[in-house]
mmCIF file of C-alpha atoms in Angstrom:
data_model
loop_
_atom_site.group_PDB
_atom_site.id
_atom_site.type_symbol
_atom_site.label_atom_id
_atom_site.label_comp_id
_atom_site.label_asym_id
_atom_site.label_seq_id
_atom_site.Cartn_x
_atom_site.Cartn_y
_atom_site.Cartn_z
ATOM 1 C CA MET B 1 0.113 -0.107 0.119
ATOM 2 C CA GLY B 2 2.496 2.174 1.275
ATOM 3 C CA VAL B 3 2.474 5.884 0.049
ATOM 4 C CA LYS B 4 -0.740 5.395 -2.020
ATOM 5 C CA GLY B 5 -2.968 4.972 0.675
ATOM 6 C CA PHE B 6 -2.087 8.312 2.405
ATOM 7 C CA VAL B 7 -2.546 10.132 -1.112
ATOM 8 C CA GLU B 8 -5.641 8.260 -1.443
ATOM 9 C CA GLY B 9 -6.694 8.835 2.119
ATOM 10 C CA GLY B 10 -5.569 12.630 2.320
ATOM 11 C CA ILE B 11 -7.995 13.265 -1.177
ATOM 12 C CA ALA B 12 -11.008 11.960 0.634
ATOM 13 C CA SER B 13 -10.160 13.341 3.881
ATOM 14 C CA ILE B 14 -10.024 17.079 2.443
ATOM 15 C CA ILE B 15 -12.914 16.733 0.580
ATOM 16 C CA ALA B 16 -15.155 15.379 3.069
ATOM 17 C CA GLY B 17 -14.091 17.972 5.564
ATOM 18 C CA CYS B 18 -14.340 21.175 3.542
ATOM 19 C CA SER B 19 -17.927 20.144 2.219
ATOM 20 C CA THR B 20 -18.813 19.411 6.104
ATOM 21 C CA HIS B 21 -17.422 22.338 7.468
ATOM 22 C CA PRO B 22 -20.406 24.164 8.260
ATOM 23 C CA LEU B 23 -22.123 21.509 10.298
ATOM 24 C CA ASP B 24 -18.769 20.969 12.490
ATOM 25 C CA LEU B 25 -18.933 24.974 13.263
ATOM 26 C CA ILE B 26 -22.309 24.529 14.123
ATOM 27 C CA LYS B 27 -21.289 21.947 16.679
ATOM 28 C CA VAL B 28 -18.041 23.396 17.821
ATOM 29 C CA ARG B 29 -20.584 26.627 18.920
ATOM 30 C CA MET B 30 -23.092 24.189 20.423
ATOM 31 C CA GLN B 31 -20.799 22.726 23.049
ATOM 32 C CA LEU B 32 -19.244 25.865 23.974
ATOM 33 C CA GLN B 33 -22.886 27.192 25.166
ATOM 34 C CA GLY B 34 -23.553 27.292 29.025
ATOM 35 C CA GLU B 35 -19.751 26.622 29.729
ATOM 36 C CA SER B 36 -19.092 29.560 32.007
ATOM 37 C CA ALA B 37 -22.480 29.698 33.277
ATOM 38 C CA PRO B 38 -22.443 28.889 37.759
ATOM 39 C CA VAL B 39 -25.744 27.085 38.679
ATOM 40 C CA PHE B 40 -24.714 27.811 42.094
ATOM 41 C CA ALA B 41 -22.830 29.011 45.248
ATOM 42 C CA LEU B 42 -22.323 29.342 48.586
ATOM 43 C CA ASN B 43 -23.100 32.132 50.891
ATOM 44 C CA GLY B 44 -20.093 32.394 53.006
ATOM 45 C CA SER B 45 -21.322 33.874 56.192
ATOM 46 C CA SER B 46 -24.319 31.229 56.721
ATOM 47 C CA GLY B 47 -23.273 28.481 54.884
ATOM 48 C CA ALA B 48 -26.948 28.794 52.864
ATOM 49 C CA THR B 49 -27.088 27.570 49.344
ATOM 50 C CA ILE B 50 -27.779 30.638 47.014
ATOM 51 C CA THR B 51 -29.135 29.410 43.770
ATOM 52 C CA MET B 52 -27.975 31.109 40.638
ATOM 53 C CA PRO B 53 -30.312 32.452 37.726
ATOM 54 C CA ARG B 54 -30.256 29.195 35.306
ATOM 55 C CA PRO B 55 -28.656 30.049 31.572
ATOM 56 C CA PRO B 56 -31.489 30.448 28.729
ATOM 57 C CA PRO B 57 -32.032 26.498 27.259
ATOM 58 C CA PRO B 58 -29.562 25.666 24.800
ATOM 59 C CA ALA B 59 -30.460 26.596 21.103
ATOM 60 C CA GLY B 60 -30.735 23.555 18.904
ATOM 61 C CA PRO B 61 -28.532 23.100 15.492
ATOM 62 C CA ILE B 62 -30.808 25.176 13.162
ATOM 63 C CA SER B 63 -31.363 28.151 15.162
ATOM 64 C CA VAL B 64 -27.439 28.300 16.018
ATOM 65 C CA GLY B 65 -27.134 28.019 12.343
ATOM 66 C CA VAL B 66 -29.417 30.697 11.626
ATOM 67 C CA LYS B 67 -28.095 32.762 14.255
ATOM 68 C CA ILE B 68 -24.514 32.740 12.702
ATOM 69 C CA PHE B 69 -25.868 33.202 9.018
ATOM 70 C CA ARG B 70 -27.835 36.526 10.479
ATOM 71 C CA THR B 71 -25.214 38.069 12.967
ATOM 72 C CA GLU B 72 -22.070 37.075 11.339
ATOM 73 C CA GLY B 73 -23.038 36.428 7.215
ATOM 74 C CA VAL B 74 -23.292 33.254 5.355
ATOM 75 C CA ALA B 75 -19.132 33.328 5.212
ATOM 76 C CA ALA B 76 -18.888 32.596 8.714
ATOM 77 C CA LEU B 77 -20.061 29.543 8.345
ATOM 78 C CA PHE B 78 -17.055 28.679 6.552
ATOM 79 C CA SER B 79 -14.894 30.367 9.352
ATOM 80 C CA GLY B 80 -12.037 27.685 9.896
ATOM 81 C CA VAL B 81 -12.036 26.309 6.901
ATOM 82 C CA SER B 82 -7.882 26.718 6.124
ATOM 83 C CA ALA B 83 -7.419 25.068 9.265
ATOM 84 C CA THR B 84 -9.737 22.377 8.422
ATOM 85 C CA VAL B 85 -7.674 21.768 5.496
ATOM 86 C CA LEU B 86 -4.482 21.287 7.206
ATOM 87 C CA ARG B 87 -6.035 19.338 9.442
ATOM 88 C CA GLN B 88 -7.256 16.706 7.133
ATOM 89 C CA THR B 89 -3.902 17.209 5.455
ATOM 90 C CA LEU B 90 -2.245 16.528 8.577
ATOM 91 C CA TYR B 91 -4.461 13.921 10.598
ATOM 92 C CA SER B 92 -6.626 11.805 8.474
ATOM 93 C CA THR B 93 -3.697 11.775 5.793
ATOM 94 C CA THR B 94 -1.941 10.244 8.641
ATOM 95 C CA ARG B 95 -4.226 8.211 9.970
ATOM 96 C CA MET B 96 -6.081 7.018 7.226
ATOM 97 C CA GLY B 97 -2.285 5.895 5.592
ATOM 98 C CA LEU B 98 -1.361 4.336 8.681
ATOM 99 C CA TYR B 99 -4.903 2.364 9.058
ATOM 100 C CA GLU B 100 -3.994 0.750 5.632
ATOM 101 C CA ILE B 101 -0.583 0.146 6.540
ATOM 102 C CA PHE B 102 -1.611 -1.963 9.912
ATOM 103 C CA LYS B 103 -4.435 -3.512 7.953
ATOM 104 C CA GLU B 104 -1.742 -5.178 5.599
ATOM 105 C CA LYS B 105 0.974 -5.959 7.959
ATOM 106 C CA TRP B 106 -1.722 -7.478 10.551
ATOM 107 C CA SER B 107 -4.086 -9.263 7.910
ATOM 108 C CA ASP B 108 -3.927 -13.104 7.609
ATOM 109 C CA PRO B 109 -1.199 -13.972 5.092
ATOM 110 C CA ASN B 110 -3.109 -16.570 3.660
ATOM 111 C CA THR B 111 -6.597 -15.369 3.839
ATOM 112 C CA GLY B 112 -6.071 -11.951 3.756
ATOM 113 C CA ASN B 113 -9.096 -11.423 6.299
ATOM 114 C CA LEU B 114 -8.057 -9.266 9.685
ATOM 115 C CA THR B 115 -10.361 -10.070 12.298
ATOM 116 C CA LEU B 116 -12.221 -7.128 14.164
ATOM 117 C CA THR B 117 -9.945 -6.757 17.026
ATOM 118 C CA ARG B 118 -7.299 -6.126 15.129
ATOM 119 C CA LYS B 119 -9.190 -3.327 13.020
ATOM 120 C CA ILE B 120 -10.165 -1.754 15.981
ATOM 121 C CA GLY B 121 -6.468 -1.953 17.701
ATOM 122 C CA SER B 122 -5.292 -0.489 13.853
ATOM 123 C CA GLY B 123 -7.370 1.879 14.449
ATOM 124 C CA LEU B 124 -6.389 3.178 17.687
ATOM 125 C CA LEU B 125 -3.137 3.328 16.997
ATOM 126 C CA ALA B 126 -3.537 5.243 13.418
ATOM 127 C CA GLY B 127 -5.796 7.589 14.971
ATOM 128 C CA GLY B 128 -3.309 8.694 18.114
ATOM 129 C CA ILE B 129 -1.000 9.012 15.776
ATOM 130 C CA GLY B 130 -2.084 10.991 13.587
ATOM 131 C CA ALA B 131 -4.025 12.936 16.210
ATOM 132 C CA ALA B 132 -0.535 13.869 17.564
ATOM 133 C CA VAL B 133 0.289 15.348 14.372
ATOM 134 C CA GLY B 134 -2.297 17.303 13.634
ATOM 135 C CA ASN B 135 -3.073 18.695 17.022
ATOM 136 C CA PRO B 136 -1.706 22.431 16.184
ATOM 137 C CA ALA B 137 -4.396 22.637 13.221
ATOM 138 C CA ASP B 138 -6.732 21.391 15.367
ATOM 139 C CA VAL B 139 -6.549 24.086 17.710
ATOM 140 C CA ALA B 140 -6.311 26.402 15.529
ATOM 141 C CA MET B 141 -9.290 25.471 13.514
ATOM 142 C CA VAL B 142 -11.447 25.124 17.276
ATOM 143 C CA ARG B 143 -10.914 28.756 17.603
ATOM 144 C CA MET B 144 -11.004 30.095 14.557
ATOM 145 C CA GLN B 145 -14.679 28.147 14.510
ATOM 146 C CA ALA B 146 -15.938 29.795 17.578
ATOM 147 C CA ASP B 147 -14.215 33.350 17.650
ATOM 148 C CA GLY B 148 -17.807 34.696 16.238
ATOM 149 C CA ARG B 149 -19.601 34.262 19.401
ATOM 150 C CA LEU B 150 -17.307 36.139 21.283
ATOM 151 C CA PRO B 151 -18.252 39.969 22.361
ATOM 152 C CA ALA B 152 -15.909 41.881 19.039
ATOM 153 C CA ALA B 153 -13.457 43.132 21.777
ATOM 154 C CA GLN B 154 -12.786 39.678 23.099
ATOM 155 C CA ARG B 155 -12.357 37.829 19.467
ATOM 156 C CA ARG B 156 -9.328 36.865 18.528
ATOM 157 C CA ASN B 157 -9.454 37.772 14.557
ATOM 158 C CA TYR B 158 -7.337 35.548 13.005
ATOM 159 C CA LYS B 159 -6.495 36.211 9.853
ATOM 160 C CA GLY B 160 -6.200 32.237 8.752
ATOM 161 C CA VAL B 161 -4.546 29.413 9.904
ATOM 162 C CA ALA B 162 -0.937 30.711 9.586
ATOM 163 C CA ASP B 163 -1.694 33.694 11.294
ATOM 164 C CA ALA B 164 -3.356 31.419 14.292
ATOM 165 C CA ILE B 165 -0.374 29.220 15.173
ATOM 166 C CA SER B 166 1.953 32.075 14.461
ATOM 167 C CA ARG B 167 0.172 34.174 17.241
ATOM 168 C CA MET B 168 -0.509 30.966 19.306
ATOM 169 C CA VAL B 169 3.152 30.980 19.425
ATOM 170 C CA LYS B 170 4.138 34.388 20.257
ATOM 171 C CA GLN B 171 1.472 35.119 22.913
ATOM 172 C CA GLU B 172 1.175 31.825 24.618
ATOM 173 C CA GLY B 173 4.457 30.011 23.566
ATOM 174 C CA VAL B 174 4.839 26.959 21.438
ATOM 175 C CA THR B 175 3.725 24.160 23.867
ATOM 176 C CA SER B 176 -0.176 25.866 23.163
ATOM 177 C CA LEU B 177 -0.389 24.413 19.923
ATOM 178 C CA TRP B 178 -0.652 21.038 22.212
ATOM 179 C CA ARG B 179 -3.260 22.132 23.985
ATOM 180 C CA GLY B 180 -6.031 19.464 24.900
ATOM 181 C CA SER B 181 -3.513 17.174 23.193
ATOM 182 C CA SER B 182 -4.433 14.242 25.218
ATOM 183 C CA LEU B 183 -8.446 14.754 24.176
ATOM 184 C CA THR B 184 -7.273 14.900 20.518
ATOM 185 C CA VAL B 185 -5.298 11.750 20.870
ATOM 186 C CA ASN B 186 -8.379 9.883 22.855
ATOM 187 C CA ARG B 187 -10.631 11.352 20.645
ATOM 188 C CA ALA B 188 -8.710 10.101 17.808
ATOM 189 C CA MET B 189 -8.579 7.036 18.110
ATOM 190 C CA ILE B 190 -11.883 6.706 19.669
ATOM 191 C CA VAL B 191 -12.865 7.984 16.482
ATOM 192 C CA THR B 192 -10.734 6.185 13.588
ATOM 193 C CA ALA B 193 -11.206 2.685 15.801
ATOM 194 C CA SER B 194 -15.416 3.150 15.807
ATOM 195 C CA GLN B 195 -15.666 4.732 12.480
ATOM 196 C CA LEU B 196 -12.490 2.993 10.182
ATOM 197 C CA ALA B 197 -13.438 -0.643 11.377
ATOM 198 C CA SER B 198 -16.835 -0.537 11.696
ATOM 199 C CA TYR B 199 -16.815 0.664 8.284
ATOM 200 C CA ASP B 200 -14.865 -2.006 6.763
ATOM 201 C CA GLN B 201 -16.361 -4.584 8.832
ATOM 202 C CA ILE B 202 -20.290 -3.287 7.647
ATOM 203 C CA LYS B 203 -19.105 -3.359 4.251
ATOM 204 C CA GLU B 204 -17.522 -6.784 4.608
ATOM 205 C CA THR B 205 -20.743 -8.230 6.080
ATOM 206 C CA ILE B 206 -23.269 -6.867 3.629
ATOM 207 C CA LEU B 207 -20.781 -8.060 0.538
ATOM 208 C CA SER B 208 -21.095 -11.660 2.526
ATOM 209 C CA LYS B 209 -24.348 -11.794 2.882
ATOM 210 C CA GLY B 210 -25.186 -11.143 -0.829
ATOM 211 C CA VAL B 211 -27.428 -8.429 0.513
ATOM 212 C CA MET B 212 -26.157 -5.364 -1.728
ATOM 213 C CA GLY B 213 -22.965 -5.724 -4.502
ATOM 214 C CA ASP B 214 -19.658 -3.503 -3.730
ATOM 215 C CA GLY B 215 -21.389 -0.360 -5.125
ATOM 216 C CA LEU B 216 -22.301 2.949 -3.888
ATOM 217 C CA GLY B 217 -25.080 1.243 -2.365
ATOM 218 C CA THR B 218 -22.870 -0.481 -0.002
ATOM 219 C CA HIS B 219 -20.574 2.062 0.388
ATOM 220 C CA VAL B 220 -23.142 4.942 1.394
ATOM 221 C CA THR B 221 -25.128 2.217 3.961
ATOM 222 C CA ALA B 222 -22.077 0.832 5.675
ATOM 223 C CA SER B 223 -20.312 4.554 5.768
ATOM 224 C CA PHE B 224 -23.948 6.198 7.630
ATOM 225 C CA ALA B 225 -23.692 3.234 10.127
ATOM 226 C CA ALA B 226 -19.919 3.563 10.754
ATOM 227 C CA GLY B 227 -20.810 7.835 10.915
ATOM 228 C CA PHE B 228 -23.506 7.227 13.511
ATOM 229 C CA VAL B 229 -21.089 4.634 15.849
ATOM 230 C CA ALA B 230 -18.171 7.038 15.706
ATOM 231 C CA ALA B 231 -20.376 10.218 16.689
ATOM 232 C CA VAL B 232 -22.148 8.106 20.270
ATOM 233 C CA ALA B 233 -18.490 7.062 20.884
ATOM 234 C CA SER B 234 -16.570 10.768 20.464
ATOM 235 C CA ASN B 235 -19.331 12.806 21.819
ATOM 236 C CA PRO B 236 -18.099 13.255 25.125
ATOM 237 C CA VAL B 237 -14.387 13.865 24.624
ATOM 238 C CA ASP B 238 -15.115 16.085 21.722
ATOM 239 C CA VAL B 239 -16.824 18.380 24.287
ATOM 240 C CA ILE B 240 -14.181 18.125 26.861
ATOM 241 C CA LYS B 241 -11.555 18.964 23.825
ATOM 242 C CA THR B 242 -13.429 21.948 22.358
ATOM 243 C CA ARG B 243 -14.197 23.717 25.828
ATOM 244 C CA VAL B 244 -9.749 22.841 26.767
ATOM 245 C CA MET B 245 -8.698 23.708 23.665
ATOM 246 C CA ASN B 246 -10.900 27.109 23.338
ATOM 247 C CA MET B 247 -10.551 28.500 26.918
ATOM 248 C CA LYS B 248 -8.270 31.740 27.171
ATOM 249 C CA VAL B 249 -4.525 31.543 29.234
ATOM 250 C CA GLU B 250 -3.872 34.904 30.150
ATOM 251 C CA GLU B 251 -0.648 36.155 32.210
ATOM 252 C CA GLY B 252 -1.451 36.190 36.206
ATOM 253 C CA VAL B 253 -5.386 34.907 35.699
ATOM 254 C CA GLU B 254 -6.313 31.386 37.083
ATOM 255 C CA PRO B 255 -7.613 29.665 33.210
ATOM 256 C CA PRO B 256 -10.847 28.286 33.671
ATOM 257 C CA TYR B 257 -9.505 24.886 33.385
ATOM 258 C CA LYS B 258 -6.657 22.907 35.193
ATOM 259 C CA GLY B 259 -6.946 20.290 32.027
ATOM 260 C CA ALA B 260 -9.194 17.683 30.730
ATOM 261 C CA VAL B 261 -10.547 15.671 34.160
ATOM 262 C CA ASP B 262 -11.153 19.284 35.613
ATOM 263 C CA CYS B 263 -13.235 20.462 32.550
ATOM 264 C CA ALA B 264 -15.317 17.078 32.864
ATOM 265 C CA VAL B 265 -15.868 17.394 36.222
ATOM 266 C CA LYS B 266 -16.940 21.177 36.292
ATOM 267 C CA THR B 267 -18.960 20.438 32.931
ATOM 268 C CA VAL B 268 -20.750 17.884 34.654
ATOM 269 C CA ARG B 269 -21.535 19.514 37.889
ATOM 270 C CA ALA B 270 -22.829 22.805 36.727
ATOM 271 C CA GLU B 271 -24.409 21.294 33.321
ATOM 272 C CA GLY B 272 -25.118 18.123 34.413
ATOM 273 C CA PRO B 273 -24.050 14.973 32.459
ATOM 274 C CA MET B 274 -25.725 15.082 28.990
ATOM 275 C CA ALA B 275 -23.606 18.162 28.752
ATOM 276 C CA LEU B 276 -21.278 15.807 27.286
ATOM 277 C CA TYR B 277 -23.343 14.810 24.713
ATOM 278 C CA LYS B 278 -24.170 18.796 23.896
ATOM 279 C CA GLY B 279 -23.749 19.621 20.305
ATOM 280 C CA PHE B 280 -24.927 15.647 19.566
ATOM 281 C CA ILE B 281 -27.359 16.579 16.366
ATOM 282 C CA PRO B 282 -24.759 18.481 14.509
ATOM 283 C CA THR B 283 -22.211 16.212 15.082
ATOM 284 C CA ILE B 284 -24.575 13.346 14.181
ATOM 285 C CA SER B 285 -25.484 15.481 10.974
ATOM 286 C CA ARG B 286 -21.607 16.280 10.610
ATOM 287 C CA GLN B 287 -20.057 12.707 11.193
ATOM 288 C CA GLY B 288 -22.697 10.841 9.360
ATOM 289 C CA PRO B 289 -22.462 13.090 5.745
ATOM 290 C CA PHE B 290 -18.560 13.629 6.751
ATOM 291 C CA THR B 291 -18.515 9.444 6.796
ATOM 292 C CA VAL B 292 -20.454 9.200 3.734
ATOM 293 C CA VAL B 293 -18.378 11.605 1.409
ATOM 294 C CA LEU B 294 -15.033 10.477 3.133
ATOM 295 C CA PHE B 295 -15.496 6.480 2.163
ATOM 296 C CA VAL B 296 -17.440 7.653 -0.901
ATOM 297 C CA THR B 297 -14.768 9.411 -2.685
ATOM 298 C CA LEU B 298 -12.131 7.004 -1.257
ATOM 299 C CA GLU B 299 -13.585 4.109 -3.056
ATOM 300 C CA GLN B 300 -13.982 6.153 -6.151
ATOM 301 C CA VAL B 301 -9.871 7.738 -5.658
ATOM 302 C CA ARG B 302 -8.967 4.056 -5.289
ATOM 303 C CA LYS B 303 -10.554 2.943 -8.418
ATOM 304 C CA ILE B 304 -8.847 5.855 -10.595
ATOM 305 C CA LEU B 305 -5.484 5.089 -8.878
ATOM 306 C CA LYS B 306 -5.292 1.023 -9.038
ATOM 307 C CA ASP B 307 -3.190 0.929 -11.860
ATOM 308 C CA TYR B 308 -0.555 3.292 -10.036
#
């Protein structure tokens, strides 16, 4: 497979990422809803609990999308798309290429078959490595997507992914490019294992049972199912990752979260456990089409490049 697997995966990932970018942006905005709103406080003199005003109910994906369109313009739905291209180039190209290499290495030499556990193992390893490579672009993408929700005076106003990365290095140090990297790696391992392994497994099952042939119907069915599995498995980690990456760190000011665990605890305490599934509708709305576009494109690219 070699380099060809990376090229095929990279082309398919960039096309899928760009075509579903607005849905990803809406997901990020929804995941950030209510993160700074305290639910209660303690009265120091009496020790009594004082209930604070609750934030308004979180808006749904359609409301969030319409609000972005009305207040920021249609171009805002593609905020951070340059970071998406870089992220897919680094992260997805790496994970897709490595997944194929690991599959080939661990397949049964006699039958060419690969067990589900080995597919999952291939996905976990490939996803983790890909995420470590692509984390700087991921941080830049989250910040650029979230910027429009801030008051004008607090916006970062990055001009593009290169500007975002260079300013982060100058203002916050080079380590800021790997902020939330443990979460990115964990999420990528979960997504890659659930997405790629389930696609391969479902596709193989459809073909072996003779339900459909190796064509568009099989590719769409297997990829949408894989997208649903990936969305359910990864959403909690994705919410925490988004919040940690988006937080502002200023000198002399304690950051909102000390790390991933602290963010998870504060989120659940303040907003309840279902806060970890904030943005799930746009996640599945994005993950489904993304995975369909990814694998349908990948299958077509493979056909085009099969003789190379």
